[in-house]
Amino acid sequence: VLFSVGFYGIGMYWPETLPAKGVTVPIPLGASDAQSITSLARSGVLPYPRLFHLAWALAGRPAMQAGLYEFRGSVNQEQVLHRLIAGQSTPLNLLIVPGWRLQDVVREIRDSAPYLNRRDLPQEEGVATRLAHLGIGAEGSAEGWLFPDSYRYVPGTTALSVLRRAYVRMQHELQALWAGRAPGLPLHDPYQALILASIVQKEGAPPAEQAHIAAVFLNRLRHGMPLQSDPTVIYALGGRYAGLLTAQEMRVDSPYNTYLHAGLPPTPIAMPGFTSLMAVLHPADSTDLYFIAQGDEYHYSESYAQHLKQIRRYLQHAGGAVQ
């Protein structure tokens, strides 16, 4: 009631509406009500900020919410205050895509999230280690620890706080899946599951194939065979990778090169999505040790002899992936 009375009492002193076409006003997290009114006035939304402030005071000084506010066409001054009190702002979301590396997330923040506070965000170089020191990640690295999803925020939110939410979400999902995992997996802890899920994710297979691909990798671990996954070599090369692996690059000396080293790499190589995590912890019932892919077609083999036949049959031209 006070809200309406306040505007009714002074409404005669200003125009009922104000043309405000295409005006976008960010009200950052932590801004005072006075600062919010000043921002609206400077953007041309409030023609008489002192009268607006008086109306707000007569309404009981209700709190204004942080957010990105867009005003188009004629805007009623009472509606302006109502929107800020109700927090009716434009949604802002940070999207983390399955298969992204940590450097991709940092680049997305820097290039496509201008309303996030990036002051304490480390640079891309060494970011995985430094974020781990800030409590985002485990085992000395933040790589792989951000759960792919869309994360809502308002202007002024720190990038680190959003990344912490993604990290906590990954911890929750991983622990829940690990608790209900299939029996007999050759994995010692949830972190190993996260590492393998990142490899399955980066293989780029459709969701329907991921459980079978996970089974192949798990079977190789059981037999002490190298995983021989191209994405791990690409991760090892980093910025040196030009889009096509050469014979020399396949021999890169790195603990991430799963052609040279048996077992899992030291850390995840990307952010695995829920489907990849599920595939690793609930793999297909299979004894296969090899697979080949050509387009969307996947073919699996239990022996190397069968695998060679598949290669001759299905990889007669370039573009197939071999495991």
PDB file of C-alpha atoms in Angstrom:
ATOM      1  CA  VAL A   1       0.000   0.000   0.000  1.00  0.00           C
ATOM      2  CA  LEU A   2       2.772   2.428   0.883  1.00  0.00           C
ATOM      3  CA  PHE A   3       4.378   1.692  -2.497  1.00  0.00           C
ATOM      4  CA  SER A   4       1.288   2.890  -4.391  1.00  0.00           C
ATOM      5  CA  VAL A   5       0.643   5.810  -2.050  1.00  0.00           C
ATOM      6  CA  GLY A   6       4.199   7.032  -2.458  1.00  0.00           C
ATOM      7  CA  PHE A   7       3.953   7.198  -6.234  1.00  0.00           C
ATOM      8  CA  TYR A   8       0.386   8.523  -6.217  1.00  0.00           C
ATOM      9  CA  GLY A   9       1.360  11.295  -3.832  1.00  0.00           C
ATOM     10  CA  ILE A  10       4.133  12.702  -6.017  1.00  0.00           C
ATOM     11  CA  GLY A  11       3.120  11.358  -9.405  1.00  0.00           C
ATOM     12  CA  MET A  12       1.645  14.697 -10.457  1.00  0.00           C
ATOM     13  CA  TYR A  13       5.131  16.224 -10.488  1.00  0.00           C
ATOM     14  CA  TRP A  14       6.555  14.145 -13.313  1.00  0.00           C
ATOM     15  CA  PRO A  15       5.471  12.615 -16.624  1.00  0.00           C
ATOM     16  CA  GLU A  16       3.636   9.335 -16.207  1.00  0.00           C
ATOM     17  CA  THR A  17       5.838   7.591 -18.788  1.00  0.00           C
ATOM     18  CA  LEU A  18       9.255   8.100 -20.316  1.00  0.00           C
ATOM     19  CA  PRO A  19      10.381   6.801 -23.722  1.00  0.00           C
ATOM     20  CA  ALA A  20      13.324   4.552 -22.980  1.00  0.00           C
ATOM     21  CA  LYS A  21      14.138   2.612 -26.116  1.00  0.00           C
ATOM     22  CA  GLY A  22      16.821  -0.022 -25.905  1.00  0.00           C
ATOM     23  CA  VAL A  23      18.230   1.082 -22.557  1.00  0.00           C
ATOM     24  CA  THR A  24      20.145  -1.607 -20.647  1.00  0.00           C
ATOM     25  CA  VAL A  25      21.109  -0.928 -17.043  1.00  0.00           C
ATOM     26  CA  PRO A  26      23.289  -3.324 -15.033  1.00  0.00           C
ATOM     27  CA  ILE A  27      22.695  -3.163 -11.296  1.00  0.00           C
ATOM     28  CA  PRO A  28      25.697  -5.031  -9.862  1.00  0.00           C
ATOM     29  CA  LEU A  29      25.716  -7.281  -6.839  1.00  0.00           C
ATOM     30  CA  GLY A  30      26.407  -5.235  -3.724  1.00  0.00           C
ATOM     31  CA  ALA A  31      25.233  -1.896  -5.181  1.00  0.00           C
ATOM     32  CA  SER A  32      23.396   0.310  -2.693  1.00  0.00           C
ATOM     33  CA  ASP A  33      19.887   1.495  -3.452  1.00  0.00           C
ATOM     34  CA  ALA A  34      21.233   5.019  -3.962  1.00  0.00           C
ATOM     35  CA  GLN A  35      23.815   3.708  -6.448  1.00  0.00           C
ATOM     36  CA  SER A  36      21.078   1.794  -8.280  1.00  0.00           C
ATOM     37  CA  ILE A  37      18.956   4.940  -8.617  1.00  0.00           C
ATOM     38  CA  THR A  38      21.983   6.889  -9.866  1.00  0.00           C
ATOM     39  CA  SER A  39      22.686   4.233 -12.522  1.00  0.00           C
ATOM     40  CA  LEU A  40      19.072   4.341 -13.702  1.00  0.00           C
ATOM     41  CA  ALA A  41      19.162   8.143 -13.875  1.00  0.00           C
ATOM     42  CA  ARG A  42      22.420   8.231 -15.835  1.00  0.00           C
ATOM     43  CA  SER A  43      20.972   5.739 -18.320  1.00  0.00           C
ATOM     44  CA  GLY A  44      18.000   8.016 -18.958  1.00  0.00           C
ATOM     45  CA  VAL A  45      15.395   5.778 -17.367  1.00  0.00           C
ATOM     46  CA  LEU A  46      14.646   8.177 -14.495  1.00  0.00           C
ATOM     47  CA  PRO A  47      13.994  11.800 -15.522  1.00  0.00           C
ATOM     48  CA  TYR A  48      13.646  12.952 -11.908  1.00  0.00           C
ATOM     49  CA  PRO A  49      15.841  10.746  -9.694  1.00  0.00           C
ATOM     50  CA  ARG A  50      15.228  12.824  -6.531  1.00  0.00           C
ATOM     51  CA  LEU A  51      11.488  12.418  -6.859  1.00  0.00           C
ATOM     52  CA  PHE A  52      11.983   8.735  -7.593  1.00  0.00           C
ATOM     53  CA  HIS A  53      14.132   8.450  -4.461  1.00  0.00           C
ATOM     54  CA  LEU A  54      11.399  10.174  -2.450  1.00  0.00           C
ATOM     55  CA  ALA A  55       8.750   7.818  -3.795  1.00  0.00           C
ATOM     56  CA  TRP A  56      10.969   4.865  -2.932  1.00  0.00           C
ATOM     57  CA  ALA A  57      11.421   6.217   0.609  1.00  0.00           C
ATOM     58  CA  LEU A  58       7.654   6.722   1.021  1.00  0.00           C
ATOM     59  CA  ALA A  59       7.157   3.135  -0.149  1.00  0.00           C
ATOM     60  CA  GLY A  60       9.204   1.913   2.810  1.00  0.00           C
ATOM     61  CA  ARG A  61      12.648   1.709   1.154  1.00  0.00           C
ATOM     62  CA  PRO A  62      12.176  -1.802  -0.262  1.00  0.00           C
ATOM     63  CA  ALA A  63      15.408  -3.509  -1.346  1.00  0.00           C
ATOM     64  CA  MET A  64      16.298  -3.353  -5.033  1.00  0.00           C
ATOM     65  CA  GLN A  65      17.680  -6.522  -6.581  1.00  0.00           C
ATOM     66  CA  ALA A  66      20.879  -6.840  -8.601  1.00  0.00           C
ATOM     67  CA  GLY A  67      20.370  -7.772 -12.238  1.00  0.00           C
ATOM     68  CA  LEU A  68      20.574  -6.689 -15.866  1.00  0.00           C
ATOM     69  CA  TYR A  69      17.500  -4.566 -16.615  1.00  0.00           C
ATOM     70  CA  GLU A  70      16.348  -3.777 -20.131  1.00  0.00           C
ATOM     71  CA  PHE A  71      13.802  -1.019 -20.766  1.00  0.00           C
ATOM     72  CA  ARG A  72      12.165  -0.697 -24.167  1.00  0.00           C
ATOM     73  CA  GLY A  73       9.424   1.661 -25.279  1.00  0.00           C
ATOM     74  CA  SER A  74       7.552   3.798 -22.766  1.00  0.00           C
ATOM     75  CA  VAL A  75       8.243   2.851 -19.177  1.00  0.00           C
ATOM     76  CA  ASN A  76       6.120   3.795 -16.170  1.00  0.00           C
ATOM     77  CA  GLN A  77       8.237   4.980 -13.262  1.00  0.00           C
ATOM     78  CA  GLU A  78       6.278   2.900 -10.794  1.00  0.00           C
ATOM     79  CA  GLN A  79       6.930  -0.130 -13.004  1.00  0.00           C
ATOM     80  CA  VAL A  80      10.665   0.620 -12.943  1.00  0.00           C
ATOM     81  CA  LEU A  81      10.751   0.396  -9.165  1.00  0.00           C
ATOM     82  CA  HIS A  82       8.502  -2.661  -9.132  1.00  0.00           C
ATOM     83  CA  ARG A  83      10.840  -4.495 -11.522  1.00  0.00           C
ATOM     84  CA  LEU A  84      13.890  -3.713  -9.406  1.00  0.00           C
ATOM     85  CA  ILE A  85      12.184  -4.792  -6.187  1.00  0.00           C
ATOM     86  CA  ALA A  86      10.953  -8.025  -7.773  1.00  0.00           C
ATOM     87  CA  GLY A  87      14.288  -8.675  -9.520  1.00  0.00           C
ATOM     88  CA  GLN A  88      12.618  -8.956 -12.931  1.00  0.00           C
ATOM     89  CA  SER A  89      15.891  -8.806 -14.843  1.00  0.00           C
ATOM     90  CA  THR A  90      17.322 -10.364 -17.992  1.00  0.00           C
ATOM     91  CA  PRO A  91      18.750 -13.826 -17.205  1.00  0.00           C
ATOM     92  CA  LEU A  92      22.526 -14.105 -17.435  1.00  0.00           C
ATOM     93  CA  ASN A  93      24.049 -17.563 -17.669  1.00  0.00           C
ATOM     94  CA  LEU A  94      27.540 -19.016 -17.921  1.00  0.00           C
ATOM     95  CA  LEU A  95      27.360 -22.119 -20.101  1.00  0.00           C
ATOM     96  CA  ILE A  96      29.939 -24.874 -19.586  1.00  0.00           C
ATOM     97  CA  VAL A  97      29.798 -27.342 -22.482  1.00  0.00           C
ATOM     98  CA  PRO A  98      30.641 -31.057 -22.074  1.00  0.00           C
ATOM     99  CA  GLY A  99      34.097 -31.689 -23.489  1.00  0.00           C
ATOM    100  CA  TRP A 100      35.396 -28.190 -22.836  1.00  0.00           C
ATOM    101  CA  ARG A 101      38.824 -27.847 -21.302  1.00  0.00           C
ATOM    102  CA  LEU A 102      39.402 -25.448 -18.443  1.00  0.00           C
ATOM    103  CA  GLN A 103      40.997 -22.968 -20.835  1.00  0.00           C
ATOM    104  CA  ASP A 104      37.757 -22.966 -22.865  1.00  0.00           C
ATOM    105  CA  VAL A 105      35.756 -22.056 -19.753  1.00  0.00           C
ATOM    106  CA  VAL A 106      38.158 -19.231 -18.893  1.00  0.00           C
ATOM    107  CA  ARG A 107      37.983 -17.959 -22.466  1.00  0.00           C
ATOM    108  CA  GLU A 108      34.175 -18.042 -22.351  1.00  0.00           C
ATOM    109  CA  ILE A 109      34.227 -15.952 -19.176  1.00  0.00           C
ATOM    110  CA  ARG A 110      36.607 -13.402 -20.645  1.00  0.00           C
ATOM    111  CA  ASP A 111      34.951 -13.145 -24.073  1.00  0.00           C
ATOM    112  CA  SER A 112      31.247 -13.736 -23.453  1.00  0.00           C
ATOM    113  CA  ALA A 113      30.478 -12.863 -19.822  1.00  0.00           C
ATOM    114  CA  PRO A 114      31.155  -9.111 -19.511  1.00  0.00           C
ATOM    115  CA  TYR A 115      28.987  -8.744 -16.415  1.00  0.00           C
ATOM    116  CA  LEU A 116      30.972 -11.257 -14.360  1.00  0.00           C
ATOM    117  CA  ASN A 117      33.580  -9.847 -11.998  1.00  0.00           C
ATOM    118  CA  ARG A 118      36.807 -11.336 -13.401  1.00  0.00           C
ATOM    119  CA  ARG A 119      39.231  -9.443 -11.194  1.00  0.00           C
ATOM    120  CA  ASP A 120      40.458 -12.521  -9.263  1.00  0.00           C
ATOM    121  CA  LEU A 121      40.296 -14.948 -12.197  1.00  0.00           C
ATOM    122  CA  PRO A 122      43.773 -16.301 -13.047  1.00  0.00           C
ATOM    123  CA  GLN A 123      45.130 -16.006 -16.563  1.00  0.00           C
ATOM    124  CA  GLU A 124      44.780 -19.011 -18.887  1.00  0.00           C
ATOM    125  CA  GLU A 125      48.391 -20.083 -18.415  1.00  0.00           C
ATOM    126  CA  GLY A 126      48.595 -22.325 -15.360  1.00  0.00           C
ATOM    127  CA  VAL A 127      44.960 -21.669 -14.484  1.00  0.00           C
ATOM    128  CA  ALA A 128      44.243 -25.324 -13.572  1.00  0.00           C
ATOM    129  CA  THR A 129      46.842 -25.319 -10.808  1.00  0.00           C
ATOM    130  CA  ARG A 130      46.059 -21.856  -9.502  1.00  0.00           C
ATOM    131  CA  LEU A 131      42.333 -22.517  -9.317  1.00  0.00           C
ATOM    132  CA  ALA A 132      43.064 -25.675  -7.338  1.00  0.00           C
ATOM    133  CA  HIS A 133      44.991 -23.530  -4.859  1.00  0.00           C
ATOM    134  CA  LEU A 134      41.871 -21.367  -4.561  1.00  0.00           C
ATOM    135  CA  GLY A 135      39.751 -24.368  -3.646  1.00  0.00           C
ATOM    136  CA  ILE A 136      38.352 -25.169  -7.095  1.00  0.00           C
ATOM    137  CA  GLY A 137      39.440 -28.668  -8.086  1.00  0.00           C
ATOM    138  CA  ALA A 138      41.347 -31.517  -6.470  1.00  0.00           C
ATOM    139  CA  GLU A 139      44.594 -33.427  -6.843  1.00  0.00           C
ATOM    140  CA  GLY A 140      46.336 -30.131  -7.594  1.00  0.00           C
ATOM    141  CA  SER A 141      44.290 -29.363 -10.715  1.00  0.00           C
ATOM    142  CA  ALA A 142      40.895 -27.910 -11.615  1.00  0.00           C
ATOM    143  CA  GLU A 143      40.845 -29.621 -15.032  1.00  0.00           C
ATOM    144  CA  GLY A 144      37.742 -31.793 -15.390  1.00  0.00           C
ATOM    145  CA  TRP A 145      36.160 -30.604 -12.135  1.00  0.00           C
ATOM    146  CA  LEU A 146      33.525 -28.192 -13.506  1.00  0.00           C
ATOM    147  CA  PHE A 147      30.180 -29.854 -14.173  1.00  0.00           C
ATOM    148  CA  PRO A 148      28.845 -28.893 -17.624  1.00  0.00           C
ATOM    149  CA  ASP A 149      25.614 -26.949 -17.213  1.00  0.00           C
ATOM    150  CA  SER A 150      24.187 -23.433 -17.373  1.00  0.00           C
ATOM    151  CA  TYR A 151      24.885 -21.298 -14.284  1.00  0.00           C
ATOM    152  CA  ARG A 152      22.756 -18.234 -13.541  1.00  0.00           C
ATOM    153  CA  TYR A 153      24.381 -15.071 -12.205  1.00  0.00           C
ATOM    154  CA  VAL A 154      23.756 -11.338 -11.868  1.00  0.00           C
ATOM    155  CA  PRO A 155      26.113  -8.471 -12.753  1.00  0.00           C
ATOM    156  CA  GLY A 156      28.993  -8.163 -10.324  1.00  0.00           C
ATOM    157  CA  THR A 157      29.017 -11.856  -9.395  1.00  0.00           C
ATOM    158  CA  THR A 158      32.608 -13.054  -9.191  1.00  0.00           C
ATOM    159  CA  ALA A 159      33.707 -15.560 -11.797  1.00  0.00           C
ATOM    160  CA  LEU A 160      35.339 -17.602  -9.048  1.00  0.00           C
ATOM    161  CA  SER A 161      32.027 -17.984  -7.202  1.00  0.00           C
ATOM    162  CA  VAL A 162      30.367 -19.366 -10.348  1.00  0.00           C
ATOM    163  CA  LEU A 163      33.262 -21.771 -10.899  1.00  0.00           C
ATOM    164  CA  ARG A 164      32.956 -22.917  -7.285  1.00  0.00           C
ATOM    165  CA  ARG A 165      29.291 -23.722  -7.885  1.00  0.00           C
ATOM    166  CA  ALA A 166      30.248 -25.794 -10.929  1.00  0.00           C
ATOM    167  CA  TYR A 167      32.938 -27.556  -8.881  1.00  0.00           C
ATOM    168  CA  VAL A 168      30.566 -28.363  -6.019  1.00  0.00           C
ATOM    169  CA  ARG A 169      28.045 -29.648  -8.541  1.00  0.00           C
ATOM    170  CA  MET A 170      30.650 -31.982 -10.058  1.00  0.00           C
ATOM    171  CA  GLN A 171      31.629 -33.239  -6.616  1.00  0.00           C
ATOM    172  CA  HIS A 172      27.990 -33.998  -5.816  1.00  0.00           C
ATOM    173  CA  GLU A 173      27.248 -35.763  -9.113  1.00  0.00           C
ATOM    174  CA  LEU A 174      30.494 -37.750  -9.082  1.00  0.00           C
ATOM    175  CA  GLN A 175      30.102 -38.932  -5.482  1.00  0.00           C
ATOM    176  CA  ALA A 176      26.480 -39.973  -6.059  1.00  0.00           C
ATOM    177  CA  LEU A 177      27.372 -41.931  -9.201  1.00  0.00           C
ATOM    178  CA  TRP A 178      30.413 -43.492  -7.557  1.00  0.00           C
ATOM    179  CA  ALA A 179      28.287 -44.703  -4.643  1.00  0.00           C
ATOM    180  CA  GLY A 180      25.980 -46.539  -7.062  1.00  0.00           C
ATOM    181  CA  ARG A 181      28.674 -47.731  -9.501  1.00  0.00           C
ATOM    182  CA  ALA A 182      28.667 -51.140 -11.145  1.00  0.00           C
ATOM    183  CA  PRO A 183      30.691 -53.786  -9.286  1.00  0.00           C
ATOM    184  CA  GLY A 184      34.144 -54.907 -10.359  1.00  0.00           C
ATOM    185  CA  LEU A 185      35.359 -51.735 -12.042  1.00  0.00           C
ATOM    186  CA  PRO A 186      39.183 -51.413 -12.297  1.00  0.00           C
ATOM    187  CA  LEU A 187      39.017 -47.947 -10.770  1.00  0.00           C
ATOM    188  CA  HIS A 188      40.329 -47.134  -7.303  1.00  0.00           C
ATOM    189  CA  ASP A 189      38.502 -43.885  -6.539  1.00  0.00           C
ATOM    190  CA  PRO A 190      36.088 -41.292  -7.972  1.00  0.00           C
ATOM    191  CA  TYR A 191      38.949 -39.243  -9.395  1.00  0.00           C
ATOM    192  CA  GLN A 192      39.999 -42.103 -11.663  1.00  0.00           C
ATOM    193  CA  ALA A 193      36.391 -42.320 -12.841  1.00  0.00           C
ATOM    194  CA  LEU A 194      36.480 -38.595 -13.607  1.00  0.00           C
ATOM    195  CA  ILE A 195      39.688 -38.992 -15.619  1.00  0.00           C
ATOM    196  CA  LEU A 196      38.337 -41.865 -17.686  1.00  0.00           C
ATOM    197  CA  ALA A 197      34.996 -40.108 -18.214  1.00  0.00           C
ATOM    198  CA  SER A 198      36.859 -37.115 -19.644  1.00  0.00           C
ATOM    199  CA  ILE A 199      38.546 -39.405 -22.185  1.00  0.00           C
ATOM    200  CA  VAL A 200      35.236 -41.004 -23.136  1.00  0.00           C
ATOM    201  CA  GLN A 201      33.766 -37.510 -23.512  1.00  0.00           C
ATOM    202  CA  LYS A 202      36.570 -36.313 -25.792  1.00  0.00           C
ATOM    203  CA  GLU A 203      36.279 -39.369 -28.031  1.00  0.00           C
ATOM    204  CA  GLY A 204      33.241 -37.520 -29.376  1.00  0.00           C
ATOM    205  CA  ALA A 205      30.953 -40.524 -29.659  1.00  0.00           C
ATOM    206  CA  PRO A 206      27.167 -40.097 -29.512  1.00  0.00           C
ATOM    207  CA  PRO A 207      25.636 -40.837 -26.090  1.00  0.00           C
ATOM    208  CA  ALA A 208      24.318 -44.222 -27.246  1.00  0.00           C
ATOM    209  CA  GLU A 209      27.907 -45.427 -27.867  1.00  0.00           C
ATOM    210  CA  GLN A 210      29.617 -44.068 -24.775  1.00  0.00           C
ATOM    211  CA  ALA A 211      28.861 -46.994 -22.452  1.00  0.00           C
ATOM    212  CA  HIS A 212      30.389 -49.419 -24.964  1.00  0.00           C
ATOM    213  CA  ILE A 213      33.450 -47.220 -25.488  1.00  0.00           C
ATOM    214  CA  ALA A 214      33.853 -46.964 -21.717  1.00  0.00           C
ATOM    215  CA  ALA A 215      33.725 -50.761 -21.546  1.00  0.00           C
ATOM    216  CA  VAL A 216      36.574 -51.009 -24.075  1.00  0.00           C
ATOM    217  CA  PHE A 217      38.776 -48.664 -22.029  1.00  0.00           C
ATOM    218  CA  LEU A 218      37.922 -50.430 -18.762  1.00  0.00           C
ATOM    219  CA  ASN A 219      38.756 -53.786 -20.316  1.00  0.00           C
ATOM    220  CA  ARG A 220      42.107 -52.419 -21.447  1.00  0.00           C
ATOM    221  CA  LEU A 221      42.827 -51.235 -17.919  1.00  0.00           C
ATOM    222  CA  ARG A 222      42.029 -54.725 -16.628  1.00  0.00           C
ATOM    223  CA  HIS A 223      44.500 -56.243 -19.090  1.00  0.00           C
ATOM    224  CA  GLY A 224      47.221 -53.655 -18.460  1.00  0.00           C
ATOM    225  CA  MET A 225      46.946 -52.428 -22.058  1.00  0.00           C
ATOM    226  CA  PRO A 226      47.534 -48.773 -22.991  1.00  0.00           C
ATOM    227  CA  LEU A 227      44.301 -46.904 -23.657  1.00  0.00           C
ATOM    228  CA  GLN A 228      45.616 -45.525 -26.971  1.00  0.00           C
ATOM    229  CA  SER A 229      43.214 -42.588 -27.058  1.00  0.00           C
ATOM    230  CA  ASP A 230      43.994 -39.818 -29.559  1.00  0.00           C
ATOM    231  CA  PRO A 231      42.410 -37.055 -27.420  1.00  0.00           C
ATOM    232  CA  THR A 232      44.998 -37.658 -24.694  1.00  0.00           C
ATOM    233  CA  VAL A 233      47.784 -37.032 -27.214  1.00  0.00           C
ATOM    234  CA  ILE A 234      46.031 -33.880 -28.397  1.00  0.00           C
ATOM    235  CA  TYR A 235      45.828 -32.712 -24.782  1.00  0.00           C
ATOM    236  CA  ALA A 236      49.526 -33.409 -24.335  1.00  0.00           C
ATOM    237  CA  LEU A 237      50.373 -31.334 -27.419  1.00  0.00           C
ATOM    238  CA  GLY A 238      48.355 -28.349 -26.222  1.00  0.00           C
ATOM    239  CA  GLY A 239      48.762 -25.370 -28.539  1.00  0.00           C
ATOM    240  CA  ARG A 240      51.090 -27.345 -30.815  1.00  0.00           C
ATOM    241  CA  TYR A 241      48.199 -29.424 -32.140  1.00  0.00           C
ATOM    242  CA  ALA A 242      47.294 -28.190 -35.629  1.00  0.00           C
ATOM    243  CA  GLY A 243      44.241 -30.344 -36.327  1.00  0.00           C
ATOM    244  CA  LEU A 244      45.756 -33.594 -37.605  1.00  0.00           C
ATOM    245  CA  LEU A 245      47.981 -35.914 -35.569  1.00  0.00           C
ATOM    246  CA  THR A 246      51.254 -36.786 -37.267  1.00  0.00           C
ATOM    247  CA  ALA A 247      53.357 -39.881 -36.601  1.00  0.00           C
ATOM    248  CA  GLN A 248      55.902 -37.725 -34.783  1.00  0.00           C
ATOM    249  CA  GLU A 249      53.224 -36.111 -32.602  1.00  0.00           C
ATOM    250  CA  MET A 250      51.887 -39.541 -31.643  1.00  0.00           C
ATOM    251  CA  ARG A 251      55.263 -40.123 -29.952  1.00  0.00           C
ATOM    252  CA  VAL A 252      55.177 -36.939 -27.861  1.00  0.00           C
ATOM    253  CA  ASP A 253      56.895 -37.573 -24.543  1.00  0.00           C
ATOM    254  CA  SER A 254      54.163 -36.849 -22.012  1.00  0.00           C
ATOM    255  CA  PRO A 255      52.408 -38.747 -19.196  1.00  0.00           C
ATOM    256  CA  TYR A 256      49.195 -37.845 -21.036  1.00  0.00           C
ATOM    257  CA  ASN A 257      50.244 -39.871 -24.089  1.00  0.00           C
ATOM    258  CA  THR A 258      48.225 -43.060 -23.595  1.00  0.00           C
ATOM    259  CA  TYR A 259      49.960 -44.696 -26.549  1.00  0.00           C
ATOM    260  CA  LEU A 260      53.281 -44.624 -24.693  1.00  0.00           C
ATOM    261  CA  HIS A 261      52.031 -45.057 -21.127  1.00  0.00           C
ATOM    262  CA  ALA A 262      49.622 -47.660 -19.792  1.00  0.00           C
ATOM    263  CA  GLY A 263      46.975 -46.668 -17.281  1.00  0.00           C
ATOM    264  CA  LEU A 264      45.239 -43.356 -16.847  1.00  0.00           C
ATOM    265  CA  PRO A 265      46.778 -39.920 -17.464  1.00  0.00           C
ATOM    266  CA  PRO A 266      47.549 -37.757 -14.399  1.00  0.00           C
ATOM    267  CA  THR A 267      44.410 -35.599 -14.635  1.00  0.00           C
ATOM    268  CA  PRO A 268      41.210 -35.365 -16.655  1.00  0.00           C
ATOM    269  CA  ILE A 269      41.612 -33.892 -20.121  1.00  0.00           C
ATOM    270  CA  ALA A 270      38.229 -32.105 -20.249  1.00  0.00           C
ATOM    271  CA  MET A 271      34.936 -31.569 -18.434  1.00  0.00           C
ATOM    272  CA  PRO A 272      32.902 -34.782 -18.762  1.00  0.00           C
ATOM    273  CA  GLY A 273      29.141 -34.524 -18.923  1.00  0.00           C
ATOM    274  CA  PHE A 274      26.681 -36.646 -16.975  1.00  0.00           C
ATOM    275  CA  THR A 275      26.337 -39.186 -19.801  1.00  0.00           C
ATOM    276  CA  SER A 276      30.086 -39.844 -19.897  1.00  0.00           C
ATOM    277  CA  LEU A 277      30.242 -40.219 -16.128  1.00  0.00           C
ATOM    278  CA  MET A 278      27.357 -42.672 -16.267  1.00  0.00           C
ATOM    279  CA  ALA A 279      29.039 -44.594 -19.095  1.00  0.00           C
ATOM    280  CA  VAL A 280      32.209 -45.131 -17.069  1.00  0.00           C
ATOM    281  CA  LEU A 281      30.467 -46.118 -13.845  1.00  0.00           C
ATOM    282  CA  HIS A 282      27.803 -48.219 -15.596  1.00  0.00           C
ATOM    283  CA  PRO A 283      29.579 -49.521 -18.719  1.00  0.00           C
ATOM    284  CA  ALA A 284      28.146 -51.884 -21.298  1.00  0.00           C
ATOM    285  CA  ASP A 285      28.473 -55.609 -20.646  1.00  0.00           C
ATOM    286  CA  SER A 286      31.262 -56.314 -23.112  1.00  0.00           C
ATOM    287  CA  THR A 287      34.647 -58.006 -23.408  1.00  0.00           C
ATOM    288  CA  ASP A 288      35.710 -55.898 -26.400  1.00  0.00           C
ATOM    289  CA  LEU A 289      39.197 -54.399 -26.438  1.00  0.00           C
ATOM    290  CA  TYR A 290      39.095 -52.392 -29.669  1.00  0.00           C
ATOM    291  CA  PHE A 291      36.784 -50.127 -31.590  1.00  0.00           C
ATOM    292  CA  ILE A 292      36.861 -48.192 -34.810  1.00  0.00           C
ATOM    293  CA  ALA A 293      34.674 -45.276 -35.795  1.00  0.00           C
ATOM    294  CA  GLN A 294      33.836 -43.930 -39.212  1.00  0.00           C
ATOM    295  CA  GLY A 295      31.307 -41.170 -39.051  1.00  0.00           C
ATOM    296  CA  ASP A 296      28.517 -42.267 -36.711  1.00  0.00           C
ATOM    297  CA  GLU A 297      29.258 -45.981 -37.195  1.00  0.00           C
ATOM    298  CA  TYR A 298      31.128 -47.813 -34.434  1.00  0.00           C
ATOM    299  CA  HIS A 299      32.452 -51.365 -34.675  1.00  0.00           C
ATOM    300  CA  TYR A 300      33.942 -53.311 -31.778  1.00  0.00           C
ATOM    301  CA  SER A 301      36.313 -56.273 -31.569  1.00  0.00           C
ATOM    302  CA  GLU A 302      37.478 -58.670 -28.864  1.00  0.00           C
ATOM    303  CA  SER A 303      40.795 -59.511 -30.500  1.00  0.00           C
ATOM    304  CA  TYR A 304      43.468 -57.702 -32.479  1.00  0.00           C
ATOM    305  CA  ALA A 305      42.903 -60.036 -35.455  1.00  0.00           C
ATOM    306  CA  GLN A 306      39.237 -59.055 -35.571  1.00  0.00           C
ATOM    307  CA  HIS A 307      40.269 -55.445 -35.187  1.00  0.00           C
ATOM    308  CA  LEU A 308      42.543 -55.627 -38.226  1.00  0.00           C
ATOM    309  CA  LYS A 309      39.707 -57.036 -40.297  1.00  0.00           C
ATOM    310  CA  GLN A 310      37.492 -54.154 -39.213  1.00  0.00           C
ATOM    311  CA  ILE A 311      40.207 -51.682 -40.155  1.00  0.00           C
ATOM    312  CA  ARG A 312      40.560 -53.154 -43.645  1.00  0.00           C
ATOM    313  CA  ARG A 313      36.806 -53.191 -44.108  1.00  0.00           C
ATOM    314  CA  TYR A 314      35.736 -49.882 -42.660  1.00  0.00           C
ATOM    315  CA  LEU A 315      38.785 -47.613 -42.797  1.00  0.00           C
ATOM    316  CA  GLN A 316      39.651 -47.743 -46.481  1.00  0.00           C
ATOM    317  CA  HIS A 317      39.602 -43.963 -46.671  1.00  0.00           C
ATOM    318  CA  ALA A 318      40.677 -41.236 -44.271  1.00  0.00           C
ATOM    319  CA  GLY A 319      38.569 -39.956 -41.419  1.00  0.00           C
ATOM    320  CA  GLY A 320      38.137 -43.010 -39.176  1.00  0.00           C
ATOM    321  CA  ALA A 321      39.311 -43.196 -35.587  1.00  0.00           C
ATOM    322  CA  VAL A 322      41.040 -46.341 -34.400  1.00  0.00           C
ATOM    323  CA  GLN A 323      41.297 -47.689 -30.855  1.00  0.00           C
TER     324      GLN A 323
END
